[in-house]
Tab-separated table of C-alpha atoms in Angstrom:
chain	number	residue	atom	x	y	z
A	1	MET	CA	7.054	194.564	14.235
A	2	LYS	CA	7.296	190.918	13.183
A	3	ASN	CA	10.312	191.536	10.950
A	4	LEU	CA	12.103	192.982	14.002
A	5	HIS	CA	11.169	189.837	15.951
A	6	PHE	CA	12.602	187.583	13.241
A	7	SER	CA	15.719	189.733	12.911
A	8	GLN	CA	16.453	189.415	16.610
A	9	GLN	CA	15.570	185.721	16.850
A	10	HIS	CA	17.483	184.557	13.768
A	11	LEU	CA	20.193	187.265	13.591
A	12	LEU	CA	19.298	188.367	10.078
A	13	ASN	CA	21.705	190.570	8.179
A	14	GLU	CA	20.640	193.787	6.458
A	15	THR	CA	19.901	192.088	3.124
A	16	GLU	CA	17.819	189.344	4.727
A	17	HIS	CA	15.962	191.911	6.799
A	18	LYS	CA	15.123	193.822	3.596
A	19	VAL	CA	13.815	190.678	1.890
A	20	LEU	CA	11.662	189.820	4.900
A	21	SER	CA	10.291	193.370	5.005
A	22	CYS	CA	9.285	193.138	1.327
A	23	ILE	CA	7.454	189.869	1.986
A	24	LEU	CA	5.631	191.142	5.077
A	25	ASN	CA	4.653	194.380	3.333
A	26	ALA	CA	3.158	192.405	0.445
A	27	ILE	CA	1.208	190.199	2.860
A	28	GLU	CA	-0.087	193.164	4.882
A	29	GLN	CA	-1.192	194.909	1.670
A	30	GLY	CA	-3.304	191.882	0.802
A	31	ASP	CA	-1.344	190.613	-2.213
A	32	THR	CA	-2.757	187.186	-3.061
A	33	LYS	CA	0.162	186.089	-5.249
A	34	ILE	CA	3.584	186.871	-3.835
A	35	ASN	CA	5.941	185.674	-6.537
A	36	ILE	CA	9.520	184.916	-5.518
A	37	ARG	CA	10.869	186.849	-8.505
A	38	MET	CA	8.810	189.890	-7.518
A	39	ILE	CA	10.262	189.796	-3.983
A	40	ALA	CA	13.789	189.339	-5.316
A	41	ARG	CA	13.328	192.274	-7.681
A	42	GLN	CA	11.967	194.546	-4.934
A	43	ALA	CA	14.817	193.659	-2.568
A	44	TYR	CA	17.483	193.803	-5.315
A	45	VAL	CA	18.648	190.245	-4.614
A	46	SER	CA	18.636	186.899	-6.384
A	47	THR	CA	15.917	184.306	-5.942
A	48	THR	CA	18.592	182.111	-4.354
A	49	THR	CA	18.979	184.673	-1.562
A	50	VAL	CA	15.232	184.562	-0.913
A	51	ILE	CA	15.273	180.759	-0.722
A	52	LYS	CA	18.262	180.835	1.645
A	53	LEU	CA	16.306	183.183	3.894
A	54	ALA	CA	13.417	180.707	4.000
A	55	LYS	CA	15.818	177.923	5.026
A	56	LYS	CA	17.460	180.144	7.653
A	57	LEU	CA	14.064	180.875	9.198
A	58	GLY	CA	13.405	177.139	9.449
A	59	TYR	CA	10.989	176.692	6.536
A	60	GLN	CA	11.138	173.891	3.961
A	61	GLY	CA	11.084	176.373	1.110
A	62	TYR	CA	9.718	179.654	-0.213
A	63	SER	CA	6.074	178.533	-0.467
A	64	ASP	CA	6.140	177.161	3.078
A	65	MET	CA	7.544	180.470	4.328
A	66	ILE	CA	4.873	182.529	2.553
A	67	TYR	CA	2.071	180.318	3.865
A	68	SER	CA	3.352	180.475	7.435
A	69	LEU	CA	4.026	184.221	7.421
A	70	ARG	CA	0.631	184.950	5.884
A	71	HIS	CA	-1.079	182.906	8.610
A	72	SER	CA	0.975	184.650	11.285
A	73	VAL	CA	0.127	188.133	9.972
A	74	ASP	CA	-3.567	187.231	9.684
A	75	GLU	CA	-3.584	186.122	13.320
A	76	GLU	CA	-1.890	189.353	14.426
A	77	GLN	CA	-4.373	191.501	12.533
A	78	LYS	CA	-7.474	189.903	14.050
A	79	PRO	CA	-9.208	191.946	16.736
A	80	ALA	CA	-8.105	190.947	20.216
A	81	GLU	CA	-10.188	187.777	20.430
A	82	GLY	CA	-8.716	186.904	23.809
A	83	ILE	CA	-10.382	189.921	25.405
A	84	GLU	CA	-13.599	188.996	27.183
A	85	LEU	CA	-15.650	192.162	26.768
A	86	THR	CA	-18.307	191.054	29.242
A	87	SER	CA	-15.742	191.555	32.012
A	88	ILE	CA	-14.976	195.078	30.781
A	89	LEU	CA	-18.190	196.616	29.438
A	90	ASP	CA	-21.664	196.870	30.942
A	91	PRO	CA	-23.387	196.256	28.623
A	92	VAL	CA	-21.253	194.919	25.761
A	93	ASN	CA	-22.119	197.182	22.837
A	94	GLU	CA	-20.330	196.130	19.643
A	95	PRO	CA	-22.256	198.633	17.445
A	96	ALA	CA	-21.021	201.441	19.703
A	97	ILE	CA	-17.452	200.134	19.432
A	98	ASP	CA	-17.788	200.027	15.634
A	99	MET	CA	-19.129	203.588	15.670
A	100	PHE	CA	-16.133	204.633	17.778
A	101	VAL	CA	-13.807	203.157	15.135
A	102	GLU	CA	-15.775	204.820	12.313
A	103	LEU	CA	-15.417	208.219	13.982
A	104	LEU	CA	-11.659	207.739	14.323
A	105	LEU	CA	-11.463	206.917	10.615
A	106	LYS	CA	-13.720	209.841	9.722
A	107	HIS	CA	-11.419	212.270	11.518
A	108	GLN	CA	-8.037	210.680	10.856
A	109	ASN	CA	-6.950	213.791	8.938
A	110	ASN	CA	-8.149	216.161	11.679
A	111	CYS	CA	-6.750	216.871	15.116
A	112	ILE	CA	-8.559	214.535	17.515
A	113	PHE	CA	-9.094	215.852	21.041
A	114	VAL	CA	-8.643	213.371	23.893
A	115	ILE	CA	-9.901	214.758	27.184
A	116	GLY	CA	-9.803	213.523	30.769
A	117	LEU	CA	-9.312	214.977	34.237
A	118	GLY	CA	-7.858	213.519	37.425
A	119	PHE	CA	-7.037	209.817	37.189
A	120	SER	CA	-8.716	209.712	33.773
A	121	THR	CA	-5.721	211.590	32.339
A	122	ILE	CA	-3.876	208.264	32.587
A	123	ALA	CA	-6.242	206.812	29.974
A	124	SER	CA	-6.477	209.966	27.842
A	125	SER	CA	-2.685	210.404	27.661
A	126	TYR	CA	-2.239	206.718	26.880
A	127	PHE	CA	-4.763	206.842	24.027
A	128	MET	CA	-3.244	210.029	22.616
A	129	ARG	CA	0.166	208.342	22.391
A	130	ARG	CA	-1.258	205.136	20.932
A	131	LEU	CA	-3.093	207.101	18.239
A	132	ALA	CA	0.155	208.897	17.423
A	133	THR	CA	1.852	205.552	16.718
A	134	LEU	CA	-0.791	204.982	14.016
A	135	GLY	CA	-0.190	208.375	12.423
A	136	PHE	CA	-3.116	210.228	13.996
A	137	LEU	CA	-2.757	213.792	15.221
A	138	ALA	CA	-4.201	213.795	18.726
A	139	TYR	CA	-4.197	216.485	21.396
A	140	ASP	CA	-4.550	215.727	25.097
A	141	GLY	CA	-6.761	218.655	26.025
A	142	SER	CA	-9.826	220.758	25.301
A	143	PRO	CA	-10.567	221.843	21.702
A	144	SER	CA	-11.130	225.362	23.024
A	145	ASP	CA	-7.396	225.526	23.782
A	146	MET	CA	-6.373	225.408	20.131
A	147	MET	CA	-9.480	225.360	17.900
A	148	ARG	CA	-10.374	228.324	15.733
A	149	ARG	CA	-13.892	228.973	14.490
A	150	GLU	CA	-12.888	228.540	10.869
A	151	ASP	CA	-11.357	225.112	11.525
A	152	THR	CA	-13.171	221.930	10.519
A	153	PRO	CA	-15.013	220.255	13.418
A	154	SER	CA	-13.313	217.109	14.639
A	155	LEU	CA	-13.748	214.362	17.226
A	156	CYS	CA	-13.653	214.872	20.992
A	157	ILE	CA	-13.141	211.747	23.099
A	158	PHE	CA	-13.933	212.138	26.793
A	159	PHE	CA	-12.832	209.887	29.646
A	160	SER	CA	-14.848	210.289	32.837
A	161	LYS	CA	-15.793	207.645	35.373
A	162	SER	CA	-18.734	209.622	36.779
A	163	GLY	CA	-19.705	211.418	33.582
A	164	GLU	CA	-20.777	214.328	35.780
A	165	THR	CA	-17.613	216.456	36.008
A	166	LYS	CA	-18.798	220.020	35.409
A	167	ASP	CA	-15.682	221.173	33.567
A	168	LEU	CA	-15.960	218.261	31.137
A	169	ILE	CA	-19.681	218.838	30.632
A	170	ASN	CA	-19.007	222.489	29.762
A	171	ILE	CA	-16.290	221.499	27.294
A	172	ALA	CA	-18.554	218.866	25.715
A	173	GLN	CA	-21.428	221.328	25.357
A	174	CYS	CA	-19.186	223.901	23.666
A	175	ALA	CA	-17.626	221.270	21.408
A	176	LYS	CA	-21.009	219.903	20.376
A	177	ALA	CA	-22.279	223.410	19.628
A	178	ALA	CA	-19.228	223.884	17.393
A	179	GLY	CA	-20.116	220.755	15.427
A	180	HIS	CA	-17.642	218.290	16.925
A	181	ASP	CA	-18.473	214.606	17.211
A	182	ILE	CA	-18.474	213.533	20.862
A	183	ALA	CA	-17.488	210.080	22.163
A	184	LEU	CA	-17.251	208.998	25.778
A	185	ILE	CA	-15.827	206.201	27.887
A	186	THR	CA	-17.439	206.230	31.323
A	187	ALA	CA	-18.723	204.089	34.171
A	188	ASN	CA	-22.053	205.929	34.223
A	189	GLY	CA	-24.246	205.403	31.184
A	190	SER	CA	-26.959	207.668	32.605
A	191	SER	CA	-24.714	210.692	33.108
A	192	ALA	CA	-24.885	214.169	31.624
A	193	LEU	CA	-21.807	213.456	29.503
A	194	ALA	CA	-23.387	210.254	28.201
A	195	ASP	CA	-26.421	212.268	27.083
A	196	LEU	CA	-24.102	214.533	25.075
A	197	SER	CA	-22.143	211.673	23.507
A	198	SER	CA	-22.661	209.270	20.669
A	199	PRO	CA	-21.296	206.727	21.142
A	200	HIS	CA	-20.636	206.196	24.815
A	201	LEU	CA	-19.113	203.007	26.170
A	202	VAL	CA	-19.799	201.992	29.758
A	203	ILE	CA	-16.999	200.348	31.732
A	204	ARG	CA	-17.764	197.902	34.536
A	205	SER	CA	-16.554	199.576	37.706
A	206	THR	CA	-17.145	199.844	41.430
A	207	GLY	CA	-19.370	202.686	42.515
A	208	SER	CA	-16.879	203.795	45.142
A	209	VAL	CA	-14.740	206.901	44.699
A	210	ALA	CA	-12.637	206.203	47.809
A	211	TYR	CA	-8.895	206.113	47.149
A	212	ASN	CA	-8.333	203.084	49.401
A	213	VAL	CA	-10.765	200.883	47.466
A	214	PRO	CA	-9.523	198.973	44.367
A	215	ASP	CA	-10.922	200.495	41.184
A	216	PHE	CA	-10.436	198.895	37.774
A	217	PHE	CA	-11.940	201.697	35.667
A	218	ILE	CA	-8.635	202.919	34.206
A	219	GLY	CA	-7.223	199.425	33.676
A	220	ARG	CA	-10.347	198.188	31.919
A	221	THR	CA	-10.493	201.373	29.872
A	222	ILE	CA	-6.975	200.785	28.564
A	223	ILE	CA	-7.825	197.178	27.652
A	224	LEU	CA	-10.913	198.443	25.812
A	225	LEU	CA	-8.791	201.017	23.976
A	226	GLU	CA	-6.460	198.271	22.764
A	227	TYR	CA	-9.478	196.314	21.519
A	228	ILE	CA	-10.701	199.403	19.647
A	229	LEU	CA	-7.243	199.992	18.179
A	230	SER	CA	-7.009	196.368	17.028
A	231	LYS	CA	-10.191	196.896	14.997
A	232	LEU	CA	-8.975	200.276	13.738
A	233	VAL	CA	-5.737	198.769	12.430
A	234	LEU	CA	-7.699	196.400	10.184
A	235	TYR	CA	-9.201	199.379	8.343
A	236	LEU	CA	-5.928	201.277	8.172
A	237	HIS	CA	-4.256	198.306	6.465
């Protein structure tokens, strides 16, 4: 994404864009020594072209560019430090968040089921699409819709404010009996769905279910999902 930002801001040509992509890829892969000749060789250009790119981007030279880009990438890859979890979760449970990430990694080669009903479909559909951008196969629905008995058990992620929706409880019970891992984002940590799930994350929310009362459950859930994804990306890289 950052190479696109630079391309738009500095009007890079195709060759310069390719050089920048090679540099950013090396940084993201954790290369500690990014030699200018290596970059030039990968991009099929001269070292002079690489230096000209550094000058065009406003750096003093190649080393200055590498240092600055590495710092910028490191900052982007940190979990969302600006998110104040105490305003989102009740209680804040970092081990449960880490377990959530571990389950996503465990099942990254399986179809992950993302399940919500009513307004919770906003969060479930959002998470399904965000997982897809990271290369995960996710399905916005019940595993019973497409799972065969001989298939490998996967991960079912439920979104339910009350945690007491009967249809979701039935799906969770069947999925658990079939060997699926169950995770839940809810506003009710003492619910039937919470008892079936490990982990479950509890969102701060009003107790009201009235439509004319502001409710931040979905909004806070989406912020939490972005926090989870920011941690997931670190492992994927």
